[in-house]
Amino acid sequence: MVSGQSANTDSLPSVLSPHLYWWLDYETLGRSSASSTAVFLTSHTDASKECGGAHLEPLSLIMYGMWSPQEYHLHINNLEMRAVFLAASHFQSHLQDSCVIVSTVFTSVVD
């Protein structure tokens, strides 16, 4: 959105409007949601046609596994995204109240 333009919310369900206006408030955007005591974590994920996994730093946690026969036939980008999703699910209890950076070799996953 170009500065000075207003958001067109006429075609949106009314329940979404308050959530979108939060992004238009310059005062809100100037504040960081991460407090000075926030924990910053990095999840490094990778996938191949055979398996996928993730490493959570600085906690040195690792998860990995083989793809199912159904997953094996997915496009590599789908497998990379699946690795990110499975890592978030697996490490869920460690991610609460943290800022997480997702690091993956396929930019289409994070674009």
PDB file of N, CA and C in Angstrom:
ATOM      1  N   MET A   1       0.843  -1.178   0.000  1.00  0.00           N
ATOM      2  CA  MET A   1       0.000   0.000   0.000  1.00  0.00           C
ATOM      3  C   MET A   1       0.886   1.238   0.000  1.00  0.00           C
ATOM      4  N   VAL A   2       0.578   2.193  -0.842  1.00  0.00           N
ATOM      5  CA  VAL A   2       1.306   3.447  -0.911  1.00  0.00           C
ATOM      6  C   VAL A   2       0.893   4.315   0.261  1.00  0.00           C
ATOM      7  N   SER A   3       1.860   4.992   0.864  1.00  0.00           N
ATOM      8  CA  SER A   3       1.578   5.853   2.007  1.00  0.00           C
ATOM      9  C   SER A   3       0.526   6.884   1.646  1.00  0.00           C
ATOM     10  N   GLY A   4      -0.424   7.066   2.519  1.00  0.00           N
ATOM     11  CA  GLY A   4      -1.481   8.038   2.289  1.00  0.00           C
ATOM     12  C   GLY A   4      -2.746   7.427   1.738  1.00  0.00           C
ATOM     13  N   GLN A   5      -2.675   6.196   1.241  1.00  0.00           N
ATOM     14  CA  GLN A   5      -3.868   5.532   0.742  1.00  0.00           C
ATOM     15  C   GLN A   5      -4.584   4.845   1.890  1.00  0.00           C
ATOM     16  N   SER A   6      -5.872   4.723   1.758  1.00  0.00           N
ATOM     17  CA  SER A   6      -6.627   3.998   2.779  1.00  0.00           C
ATOM     18  C   SER A   6      -6.912   2.592   2.276  1.00  0.00           C
ATOM     19  N   ALA A   7      -7.122   1.705   3.207  1.00  0.00           N
ATOM     20  CA  ALA A   7      -7.407   0.319   2.841  1.00  0.00           C
ATOM     21  C   ALA A   7      -8.848   0.194   2.389  1.00  0.00           C
ATOM     22  N   ASN A   8      -9.068  -0.580   1.341  1.00  0.00           N
ATOM     23  CA  ASN A   8     -10.417  -0.858   0.885  1.00  0.00           C
ATOM     24  C   ASN A   8     -10.894  -2.107   1.603  1.00  0.00           C
ATOM     25  N   THR A   9     -11.728  -1.916   2.603  1.00  0.00           N
ATOM     26  CA  THR A   9     -12.209  -3.050   3.390  1.00  0.00           C
ATOM     27  C   THR A   9     -13.666  -3.359   3.090  1.00  0.00           C
ATOM     28  N   ASP A  10     -14.237  -2.739   2.050  1.00  0.00           N
ATOM     29  CA  ASP A  10     -15.650  -2.941   1.734  1.00  0.00           C
ATOM     30  C   ASP A  10     -15.964  -4.389   1.379  1.00  0.00           C
ATOM     31  N   SER A  11     -15.036  -5.076   0.720  1.00  0.00           N
ATOM     32  CA  SER A  11     -15.317  -6.435   0.278  1.00  0.00           C
ATOM     33  C   SER A  11     -14.875  -7.496   1.290  1.00  0.00           C
ATOM     34  N   LEU A  12     -14.364  -7.060   2.428  1.00  0.00           N
ATOM     35  CA  LEU A  12     -13.914  -8.005   3.451  1.00  0.00           C
ATOM     36  C   LEU A  12     -15.023  -8.306   4.444  1.00  0.00           C
ATOM     37  N   PRO A  13     -15.020  -9.502   4.996  1.00  0.00           N
ATOM     38  CA  PRO A  13     -15.967  -9.780   6.084  1.00  0.00           C
ATOM     39  C   PRO A  13     -15.699  -8.818   7.241  1.00  0.00           C
ATOM     40  N   SER A  14     -16.736  -8.308   7.853  1.00  0.00           N
ATOM     41  CA  SER A  14     -16.584  -7.292   8.894  1.00  0.00           C
ATOM     42  C   SER A  14     -15.748  -7.777  10.070  1.00  0.00           C
ATOM     43  N   VAL A  15     -15.706  -9.059  10.299  1.00  0.00           N
ATOM     44  CA  VAL A  15     -14.928  -9.584  11.421  1.00  0.00           C
ATOM     45  C   VAL A  15     -13.418  -9.395  11.198  1.00  0.00           C
ATOM     46  N   LEU A  16     -12.981  -9.250   9.933  1.00  0.00           N
ATOM     47  CA  LEU A  16     -11.559  -9.084   9.638  1.00  0.00           C
ATOM     48  C   LEU A  16     -11.080  -7.644   9.737  1.00  0.00           C
ATOM     49  N   SER A  17     -11.947  -6.688   9.531  1.00  0.00           N
ATOM     50  CA  SER A  17     -11.550  -5.280   9.480  1.00  0.00           C
ATOM     51  C   SER A  17     -10.730  -4.819  10.676  1.00  0.00           C
ATOM     52  N   PRO A  18     -11.143  -5.080  11.920  1.00  0.00           N
ATOM     53  CA  PRO A  18     -10.342  -4.607  13.055  1.00  0.00           C
ATOM     54  C   PRO A  18      -8.919  -5.170  13.054  1.00  0.00           C
ATOM     55  N   HIS A  19      -8.759  -6.381  12.567  1.00  0.00           N
ATOM     56  CA  HIS A  19      -7.433  -6.991  12.542  1.00  0.00           C
ATOM     57  C   HIS A  19      -6.547  -6.343  11.483  1.00  0.00           C
ATOM     58  N   LEU A  20      -7.126  -5.900  10.390  1.00  0.00           N
ATOM     59  CA  LEU A  20      -6.349  -5.268   9.331  1.00  0.00           C
ATOM     60  C   LEU A  20      -5.992  -3.830   9.670  1.00  0.00           C
ATOM     61  N   TYR A  21      -6.852  -3.132  10.374  1.00  0.00           N
ATOM     62  CA  TYR A  21      -6.559  -1.750  10.739  1.00  0.00           C
ATOM     63  C   TYR A  21      -5.356  -1.657  11.667  1.00  0.00           C
ATOM     64  N   TRP A  22      -5.071  -2.711  12.406  1.00  0.00           N
ATOM     65  CA  TRP A  22      -3.890  -2.734  13.261  1.00  0.00           C
ATOM     66  C   TRP A  22      -2.646  -2.443  12.437  1.00  0.00           C
ATOM     67  N   TRP A  23      -2.582  -2.955  11.193  1.00  0.00           N
ATOM     68  CA  TRP A  23      -1.420  -2.771  10.329  1.00  0.00           C
ATOM     69  C   TRP A  23      -1.342  -1.369   9.734  1.00  0.00           C
ATOM     70  N   LEU A  24      -2.425  -0.610   9.798  1.00  0.00           N
ATOM     71  CA  LEU A  24      -2.432   0.746   9.256  1.00  0.00           C
ATOM     72  C   LEU A  24      -2.088   1.793  10.305  1.00  0.00           C
ATOM     73  N   ASP A  25      -2.005   1.409  11.549  1.00  0.00           N
ATOM     74  CA  ASP A  25      -1.731   2.328  12.646  1.00  0.00           C
ATOM     75  C   ASP A  25      -0.216   2.488  12.801  1.00  0.00           C
ATOM     76  N   TYR A  26       0.306   3.677  12.465  1.00  0.00           N
ATOM     77  CA  TYR A  26       1.744   3.910  12.533  1.00  0.00           C
ATOM     78  C   TYR A  26       2.283   3.747  13.948  1.00  0.00           C
ATOM     79  N   GLU A  27       1.495   4.103  14.944  1.00  0.00           N
ATOM     80  CA  GLU A  27       1.937   3.946  16.329  1.00  0.00           C
ATOM     81  C   GLU A  27       2.120   2.462  16.660  1.00  0.00           C
ATOM     82  N   THR A  28       1.207   1.639  16.198  1.00  0.00           N
ATOM     83  CA  THR A  28       1.306   0.199  16.430  1.00  0.00           C
ATOM     84  C   THR A  28       2.525  -0.376  15.725  1.00  0.00           C
ATOM     85  N   LEU A  29       2.749   0.026  14.491  1.00  0.00           N
ATOM     86  CA  LEU A  29       3.862  -0.516  13.724  1.00  0.00           C
ATOM     87  C   LEU A  29       5.207  -0.084  14.281  1.00  0.00           C
ATOM     88  N   GLY A  30       5.233   1.045  14.979  1.00  0.00           N
ATOM     89  CA  GLY A  30       6.474   1.529  15.567  1.00  0.00           C
ATOM     90  C   GLY A  30       6.900   0.742  16.786  1.00  0.00           C
ATOM     91  N   ARG A  31       5.993   0.002  17.371  1.00  0.00           N
ATOM     92  CA  ARG A  31       6.326  -0.807  18.551  1.00  0.00           C
ATOM     93  C   ARG A  31       6.668  -2.218  18.104  1.00  0.00           C
ATOM     94  N   SER A  32       7.638  -2.780  18.732  1.00  0.00           N
ATOM     95  CA  SER A  32       7.999  -4.167  18.441  1.00  0.00           C
ATOM     96  C   SER A  32       7.174  -5.089  19.306  1.00  0.00           C
ATOM     97  N   SER A  33       6.707  -6.180  18.724  1.00  0.00           N
ATOM     98  CA  SER A  33       5.970  -7.158  19.515  1.00  0.00           C
ATOM     99  C   SER A  33       6.923  -7.991  20.368  1.00  0.00           C
ATOM    100  N   ALA A  34       8.206  -7.934  20.046  1.00  0.00           N
ATOM    101  CA  ALA A  34       9.191  -8.680  20.825  1.00  0.00           C
ATOM    102  C   ALA A  34       9.690  -7.812  21.966  1.00  0.00           C
ATOM    103  N   SER A  35       9.559  -8.298  23.161  1.00  0.00           N
ATOM    104  CA  SER A  35      10.046  -7.541  24.310  1.00  0.00           C
ATOM    105  C   SER A  35      11.550  -7.705  24.413  1.00  0.00           C
ATOM    106  N   SER A  36      12.148  -6.924  25.286  1.00  0.00           N
ATOM    107  CA  SER A  36      13.596  -7.000  25.450  1.00  0.00           C
ATOM    108  C   SER A  36      14.020  -8.335  26.055  1.00  0.00           C
ATOM    109  N   THR A  37      13.085  -9.069  26.614  1.00  0.00           N
ATOM    110  CA  THR A  37      13.406 -10.369  27.209  1.00  0.00           C
ATOM    111  C   THR A  37      13.008 -11.529  26.297  1.00  0.00           C
ATOM    112  N   ALA A  38      12.606 -11.237  25.070  1.00  0.00           N
ATOM    113  CA  ALA A  38      12.164 -12.294  24.153  1.00  0.00           C
ATOM    114  C   ALA A  38      13.318 -13.236  23.824  1.00  0.00           C
ATOM    115  N   VAL A  39      12.980 -14.487  23.638  1.00  0.00           N
ATOM    116  CA  VAL A  39      13.948 -15.501  23.237  1.00  0.00           C
ATOM    117  C   VAL A  39      13.917 -15.596  21.716  1.00  0.00           C
ATOM    118  N   PHE A  40      15.070 -15.512  21.092  1.00  0.00           N
ATOM    119  CA  PHE A  40      15.161 -15.617  19.641  1.00  0.00           C
ATOM    120  C   PHE A  40      15.701 -16.994  19.279  1.00  0.00           C
ATOM    121  N   LEU A  41      14.957 -17.710  18.442  1.00  0.00           N
ATOM    122  CA  LEU A  41      15.319 -19.061  18.026  1.00  0.00           C
ATOM    123  C   LEU A  41      15.404 -19.112  16.506  1.00  0.00           C
ATOM    124  N   THR A  42      16.217 -20.009  15.987  1.00  0.00           N
ATOM    125  CA  THR A  42      16.308 -20.231  14.549  1.00  0.00           C
ATOM    126  C   THR A  42      16.039 -21.700  14.260  1.00  0.00           C
ATOM    127  N   SER A  43      15.099 -21.942  13.369  1.00  0.00           N
ATOM    128  CA  SER A  43      14.779 -23.297  12.929  1.00  0.00           C
ATOM    129  C   SER A  43      15.351 -23.488  11.529  1.00  0.00           C
ATOM    130  N   HIS A  44      16.368 -24.325  11.416  1.00  0.00           N
ATOM    131  CA  HIS A  44      16.974 -24.656  10.125  1.00  0.00           C
ATOM    132  C   HIS A  44      16.289 -25.923   9.619  1.00  0.00           C
ATOM    133  N   THR A  45      15.625 -25.827   8.473  1.00  0.00           N
ATOM    134  CA  THR A  45      14.922 -26.991   7.935  1.00  0.00           C
ATOM    135  C   THR A  45      15.489 -27.368   6.573  1.00  0.00           C
ATOM    136  N   ASP A  46      15.367 -28.630   6.245  1.00  0.00           N
ATOM    137  CA  ASP A  46      15.793 -29.109   4.932  1.00  0.00           C
ATOM    138  C   ASP A  46      14.983 -30.354   4.587  1.00  0.00           C
ATOM    139  N   ALA A  47      14.846 -30.587   3.299  1.00  0.00           N
ATOM    140  CA  ALA A  47      14.097 -31.755   2.840  1.00  0.00           C
ATOM    141  C   ALA A  47      14.714 -32.261   1.548  1.00  0.00           C
ATOM    142  N   SER A  48      14.596 -33.549   1.354  1.00  0.00           N
ATOM    143  CA  SER A  48      14.959 -34.184   0.088  1.00  0.00           C
ATOM    144  C   SER A  48      13.772 -35.051  -0.305  1.00  0.00           C
ATOM    145  N   LYS A  49      13.894 -35.786  -1.383  1.00  0.00           N
ATOM    146  CA  LYS A  49      12.792 -36.662  -1.796  1.00  0.00           C
ATOM    147  C   LYS A  49      12.628 -37.843  -0.840  1.00  0.00           C
ATOM    148  N   GLU A  50      13.632 -38.139  -0.041  1.00  0.00           N
ATOM    149  CA  GLU A  50      13.567 -39.286   0.868  1.00  0.00           C
ATOM    150  C   GLU A  50      13.181 -38.918   2.299  1.00  0.00           C
ATOM    151  N   CYS A  51      13.658 -37.763   2.780  1.00  0.00           N
ATOM    152  CA  CYS A  51      13.445 -37.427   4.190  1.00  0.00           C
ATOM    153  C   CYS A  51      13.472 -35.914   4.401  1.00  0.00           C
ATOM    154  N   GLY A  52      13.131 -35.501   5.614  1.00  0.00           N
ATOM    155  CA  GLY A  52      13.167 -34.098   5.986  1.00  0.00           C
ATOM    156  C   GLY A  52      13.500 -33.968   7.455  1.00  0.00           C
ATOM    157  N   GLY A  53      13.923 -32.765   7.844  1.00  0.00           N
ATOM    158  CA  GLY A  53      14.262 -32.580   9.243  1.00  0.00           C
ATOM    159  C   GLY A  53      14.483 -31.125   9.583  1.00  0.00           C
ATOM    160  N   ALA A  54      14.777 -30.892  10.861  1.00  0.00           N
ATOM    161  CA  ALA A  54      14.998 -29.531  11.339  1.00  0.00           C
ATOM    162  C   ALA A  54      15.919 -29.554  12.549  1.00  0.00           C
ATOM    163  N   HIS A  55      16.566 -28.411  12.756  1.00  0.00           N
ATOM    164  CA  HIS A  55      17.479 -28.211  13.875  1.00  0.00           C
ATOM    165  C   HIS A  55      17.084 -26.879  14.503  1.00  0.00           C
ATOM    166  N   LEU A  56      16.824 -26.858  15.792  1.00  0.00           N
ATOM    167  CA  LEU A  56      16.398 -25.638  16.481  1.00  0.00           C
ATOM    168  C   LEU A  56      17.542 -25.118  17.330  1.00  0.00           C
ATOM    169  N   GLU A  57      18.041 -23.941  16.972  1.00  0.00           N
ATOM    170  CA  GLU A  57      19.132 -23.291  17.696  1.00  0.00           C
ATOM    171  C   GLU A  57      18.595 -22.128  18.514  1.00  0.00           C
ATOM    172  N   PRO A  58      19.152 -21.802  19.630  1.00  0.00           N
ATOM    173  CA  PRO A  58      20.360 -22.348  20.248  1.00  0.00           C
ATOM    174  C   PRO A  58      20.089 -23.543  21.163  1.00  0.00           C
ATOM    175  N   LEU A  59      18.919 -24.152  21.070  1.00  0.00           N
ATOM    176  CA  LEU A  59      18.568 -25.252  21.969  1.00  0.00           C
ATOM    177  C   LEU A  59      19.159 -26.592  21.543  1.00  0.00           C
ATOM    178  N   SER A  60      19.742 -26.644  20.348  1.00  0.00           N
ATOM    179  CA  SER A  60      20.351 -27.873  19.815  1.00  0.00           C
ATOM    180  C   SER A  60      19.378 -29.047  19.775  1.00  0.00           C
ATOM    181  N   LEU A  61      18.133 -28.756  19.416  1.00  0.00           N
ATOM    182  CA  LEU A  61      17.126 -29.808  19.272  1.00  0.00           C
ATOM    183  C   LEU A  61      17.064 -30.233  17.806  1.00  0.00           C
ATOM    184  N   ILE A  62      16.885 -31.513  17.568  1.00  0.00           N
ATOM    185  CA  ILE A  62      16.851 -32.057  16.210  1.00  0.00           C
ATOM    186  C   ILE A  62      15.621 -32.935  16.049  1.00  0.00           C
ATOM    187  N   MET A  63      15.002 -32.857  14.885  1.00  0.00           N
ATOM    188  CA  MET A  63      13.922 -33.777  14.515  1.00  0.00           C
ATOM    189  C   MET A  63      14.108 -34.135  13.046  1.00  0.00           C
ATOM    190  N   TYR A  64      13.795 -35.361  12.693  1.00  0.00           N
ATOM    191  CA  TYR A  64      13.921 -35.798  11.303  1.00  0.00           C
ATOM    192  C   TYR A  64      13.078 -37.047  11.097  1.00  0.00           C
ATOM    193  N   GLY A  65      12.844 -37.368   9.846  1.00  0.00           N
ATOM    194  CA  GLY A  65      12.077 -38.563   9.536  1.00  0.00           C
ATOM    195  C   GLY A  65      11.998 -38.800   8.041  1.00  0.00           C
ATOM    196  N   MET A  66      11.591 -39.996   7.694  1.00  0.00           N
ATOM    197  CA  MET A  66      11.402 -40.390   6.297  1.00  0.00           C
ATOM    198  C   MET A  66       9.993 -39.992   5.862  1.00  0.00           C
ATOM    199  N   TRP A  67       9.846 -39.636   4.587  1.00  0.00           N
ATOM    200  CA  TRP A  67       8.527 -39.307   4.058  1.00  0.00           C
ATOM    201  C   TRP A  67       7.714 -40.579   3.873  1.00  0.00           C
ATOM    202  N   SER A  68       6.419 -40.444   4.020  1.00  0.00           N
ATOM    203  CA  SER A  68       5.515 -41.567   3.750  1.00  0.00           C
ATOM    204  C   SER A  68       5.467 -41.799   2.236  1.00  0.00           C
ATOM    205  N   PRO A  69       4.953 -42.949   1.793  1.00  0.00           N
ATOM    206  CA  PRO A  69       4.820 -43.181   0.346  1.00  0.00           C
ATOM    207  C   PRO A  69       3.986 -42.094  -0.344  1.00  0.00           C
ATOM    208  N   GLN A  70       2.985 -41.551   0.340  1.00  0.00           N
ATOM    209  CA  GLN A  70       2.163 -40.487  -0.248  1.00  0.00           C
ATOM    210  C   GLN A  70       2.965 -39.181  -0.344  1.00  0.00           C
ATOM    211  N   GLU A  71       3.732 -38.858   0.686  1.00  0.00           N
ATOM    212  CA  GLU A  71       4.525 -37.627   0.686  1.00  0.00           C
ATOM    213  C   GLU A  71       5.672 -37.708  -0.318  1.00  0.00           C
ATOM    214  N   TYR A  72       6.218 -38.889  -0.519  1.00  0.00           N
ATOM    215  CA  TYR A  72       7.343 -39.095  -1.430  1.00  0.00           C
ATOM    216  C   TYR A  72       7.051 -38.530  -2.816  1.00  0.00           C
ATOM    217  N   HIS A  73       5.804 -38.563  -3.239  1.00  0.00           N
ATOM    218  CA  HIS A  73       5.428 -38.120  -4.583  1.00  0.00           C
ATOM    219  C   HIS A  73       5.169 -36.620  -4.671  1.00  0.00           C
ATOM    220  N   LEU A  74       5.258 -35.901  -3.571  1.00  0.00           N
ATOM    221  CA  LEU A  74       5.035 -34.453  -3.589  1.00  0.00           C
ATOM    222  C   LEU A  74       6.221 -33.734  -4.229  1.00  0.00           C
ATOM    223  N   HIS A  75       5.953 -32.538  -4.754  1.00  0.00           N
ATOM    224  CA  HIS A  75       7.004 -31.684  -5.305  1.00  0.00           C
ATOM    225  C   HIS A  75       7.953 -31.286  -4.177  1.00  0.00           C
ATOM    226  N   ILE A  76       9.225 -31.066  -4.492  1.00  0.00           N
ATOM    227  CA  ILE A  76      10.226 -30.741  -3.470  1.00  0.00           C
ATOM    228  C   ILE A  76       9.849 -29.486  -2.678  1.00  0.00           C
ATOM    229  N   ASN A  77       9.219 -28.498  -3.331  1.00  0.00           N
ATOM    230  CA  ASN A  77       8.791 -27.299  -2.591  1.00  0.00           C
ATOM    231  C   ASN A  77       7.751 -27.654  -1.534  1.00  0.00           C
ATOM    232  N   ASN A  78       6.851 -28.572  -1.862  1.00  0.00           N
ATOM    233  CA  ASN A  78       5.862 -29.025  -0.877  1.00  0.00           C
ATOM    234  C   ASN A  78       6.555 -29.733   0.283  1.00  0.00           C
ATOM    235  N   LEU A  79       7.565 -30.530  -0.022  1.00  0.00           N
ATOM    236  CA  LEU A  79       8.290 -31.238   1.031  1.00  0.00           C
ATOM    237  C   LEU A  79       9.054 -30.263   1.924  1.00  0.00           C
ATOM    238  N   GLU A  80       9.633 -29.219   1.324  1.00  0.00           N
ATOM    239  CA  GLU A  80      10.330 -28.199   2.117  1.00  0.00           C
ATOM    240  C   GLU A  80       9.351 -27.493   3.056  1.00  0.00           C
ATOM    241  N   MET A  81       8.177 -27.140   2.533  1.00  0.00           N
ATOM    242  CA  MET A  81       7.174 -26.487   3.379  1.00  0.00           C
ATOM    243  C   MET A  81       6.674 -27.446   4.445  1.00  0.00           C
ATOM    244  N   ARG A  82       6.538 -28.695   4.096  1.00  0.00           N
ATOM    245  CA  ARG A  82       6.112 -29.714   5.066  1.00  0.00           C
ATOM    246  C   ARG A  82       7.142 -29.840   6.195  1.00  0.00           C
ATOM    247  N   ALA A  83       8.422 -29.761   5.859  1.00  0.00           N
ATOM    248  CA  ALA A  83       9.474 -29.816   6.880  1.00  0.00           C
ATOM    249  C   ALA A  83       9.351 -28.643   7.853  1.00  0.00           C
ATOM    250  N   VAL A  84       9.038 -27.450   7.334  1.00  0.00           N
ATOM    251  CA  VAL A  84       8.842 -26.275   8.195  1.00  0.00           C
ATOM    252  C   VAL A  84       7.648 -26.501   9.115  1.00  0.00           C
ATOM    253  N   PHE A  85       6.540 -26.972   8.554  1.00  0.00           N
ATOM    254  CA  PHE A  85       5.331 -27.217   9.345  1.00  0.00           C
ATOM    255  C   PHE A  85       5.576 -28.269  10.423  1.00  0.00           C
ATOM    256  N   LEU A  86       6.218 -29.370  10.046  1.00  0.00           N
ATOM    257  CA  LEU A  86       6.475 -30.440  11.012  1.00  0.00           C
ATOM    258  C   LEU A  86       7.434 -29.987  12.110  1.00  0.00           C
ATOM    259  N   ALA A  87       8.412 -29.156  11.748  1.00  0.00           N
ATOM    260  CA  ALA A  87       9.329 -28.624  12.761  1.00  0.00           C
ATOM    261  C   ALA A  87       8.574 -27.747  13.753  1.00  0.00           C
ATOM    262  N   ALA A  88       7.708 -26.868  13.247  1.00  0.00           N
ATOM    263  CA  ALA A  88       6.922 -26.004  14.141  1.00  0.00           C
ATOM    264  C   ALA A  88       6.028 -26.843  15.046  1.00  0.00           C
ATOM    265  N   SER A  89       5.443 -27.892  14.502  1.00  0.00           N
ATOM    266  CA  SER A  89       4.597 -28.774  15.310  1.00  0.00           C
ATOM    267  C   SER A  89       5.418 -29.523  16.354  1.00  0.00           C
ATOM    268  N   HIS A  90       6.549 -30.046  15.934  1.00  0.00           N
ATOM    269  CA  HIS A  90       7.393 -30.840  16.829  1.00  0.00           C
ATOM    270  C   HIS A  90       7.985 -29.994  17.963  1.00  0.00           C
ATOM    271  N   PHE A  91       8.434 -28.783  17.630  1.00  0.00           N
ATOM    272  CA  PHE A  91       9.089 -27.911  18.612  1.00  0.00           C
ATOM    273  C   PHE A  91       8.114 -26.961  19.300  1.00  0.00           C
ATOM    274  N   GLN A  92       6.828 -27.154  19.111  1.00  0.00           N
ATOM    275  CA  GLN A  92       5.801 -26.213  19.567  1.00  0.00           C
ATOM    276  C   GLN A  92       5.995 -25.770  21.014  1.00  0.00           C
ATOM    277  N   SER A  93       6.270 -26.670  21.911  1.00  0.00           N
ATOM    278  CA  SER A  93       6.388 -26.300  23.327  1.00  0.00           C
ATOM    279  C   SER A  93       7.586 -25.395  23.588  1.00  0.00           C
ATOM    280  N   HIS A  94       8.589 -25.415  22.713  1.00  0.00           N
ATOM    281  CA  HIS A  94       9.771 -24.569  22.877  1.00  0.00           C
ATOM    282  C   HIS A  94       9.613 -23.212  22.190  1.00  0.00           C
ATOM    283  N   LEU A  95       8.617 -23.086  21.311  1.00  0.00           N
ATOM    284  CA  LEU A  95       8.457 -21.870  20.515  1.00  0.00           C
ATOM    285  C   LEU A  95       7.581 -20.820  21.177  1.00  0.00           C
ATOM    286  N   GLN A  96       6.811 -21.207  22.170  1.00  0.00           N
ATOM    287  CA  GLN A  96       5.885 -20.275  22.813  1.00  0.00           C
ATOM    288  C   GLN A  96       6.652 -19.091  23.391  1.00  0.00           C
ATOM    289  N   ASP A  97       6.116 -17.888  23.166  1.00  0.00           N
ATOM    290  CA  ASP A  97       6.706 -16.632  23.649  1.00  0.00           C
ATOM    291  C   ASP A  97       8.114 -16.401  23.107  1.00  0.00           C
ATOM    292  N   SER A  98       8.393 -16.891  21.910  1.00  0.00           N
ATOM    293  CA  SER A  98       9.700 -16.718  21.285  1.00  0.00           C
ATOM    294  C   SER A  98       9.540 -16.094  19.907  1.00  0.00           C
ATOM    295  N   CYS A  99      10.591 -15.455  19.453  1.00  0.00           N
ATOM    296  CA  CYS A  99      10.666 -14.979  18.073  1.00  0.00           C
ATOM    297  C   CYS A  99      11.451 -16.034  17.304  1.00  0.00           C
ATOM    298  N   VAL A 100      10.867 -16.541  16.221  1.00  0.00           N
ATOM    299  CA  VAL A 100      11.473 -17.659  15.499  1.00  0.00           C
ATOM    300  C   VAL A 100      11.825 -17.234  14.078  1.00  0.00           C
ATOM    301  N   ILE A 101      13.054 -17.485  13.695  1.00  0.00           N
ATOM    302  CA  ILE A 101      13.505 -17.287  12.320  1.00  0.00           C
ATOM    303  C   ILE A 101      13.499 -18.660  11.654  1.00  0.00           C
ATOM    304  N   VAL A 102      12.855 -18.765  10.503  1.00  0.00           N
ATOM    305  CA  VAL A 102      12.842 -20.023   9.756  1.00  0.00           C
ATOM    306  C   VAL A 102      13.884 -19.915   8.654  1.00  0.00           C
ATOM    307  N   SER A 103      14.826 -20.828   8.658  1.00  0.00           N
ATOM    308  CA  SER A 103      15.896 -20.846   7.670  1.00  0.00           C
ATOM    309  C   SER A 103      15.746 -22.098   6.813  1.00  0.00           C
ATOM    310  N   THR A 104      15.553 -21.894   5.517  1.00  0.00           N
ATOM    311  CA  THR A 104      15.416 -23.011   4.586  1.00  0.00           C
ATOM    312  C   THR A 104      16.133 -22.652   3.295  1.00  0.00           C
ATOM    313  N   VAL A 105      16.595 -23.649   2.561  1.00  0.00           N
ATOM    314  CA  VAL A 105      17.344 -23.390   1.336  1.00  0.00           C
ATOM    315  C   VAL A 105      16.443 -23.031   0.164  1.00  0.00           C
ATOM    316  N   PHE A 106      15.159 -23.323   0.255  1.00  0.00           N
ATOM    317  CA  PHE A 106      14.234 -23.025  -0.831  1.00  0.00           C
ATOM    318  C   PHE A 106      13.504 -21.725  -0.533  1.00  0.00           C
ATOM    319  N   THR A 107      13.812 -20.674  -1.291  1.00  0.00           N
ATOM    320  CA  THR A 107      13.203 -19.372  -1.024  1.00  0.00           C
ATOM    321  C   THR A 107      11.711 -19.370  -1.302  1.00  0.00           C
ATOM    322  N   SER A 108      11.214 -20.269  -2.142  1.00  0.00           N
ATOM    323  CA  SER A 108       9.775 -20.290  -2.420  1.00  0.00           C
ATOM    324  C   SER A 108       8.977 -20.648  -1.175  1.00  0.00           C
ATOM    325  N   VAL A 109       9.599 -21.262  -0.187  1.00  0.00           N
ATOM    326  CA  VAL A 109       8.917 -21.623   1.051  1.00  0.00           C
ATOM    327  C   VAL A 109       8.668 -20.392   1.910  1.00  0.00           C
ATOM    328  N   VAL A 110       9.576 -19.422   1.900  1.00  0.00           N
ATOM    329  CA  VAL A 110       9.451 -18.255   2.776  1.00  0.00           C
ATOM    330  C   VAL A 110       9.072 -16.978   2.044  1.00  0.00           C
ATOM    331  N   ASP A 111       8.923 -17.012   0.737  1.00  0.00           N
ATOM    332  CA  ASP A 111       8.527 -15.803  -0.013  1.00  0.00           C
ATOM    333  C   ASP A 111       7.091 -15.445   0.245  1.00  0.00           C
TER     334      ASP A 111
END
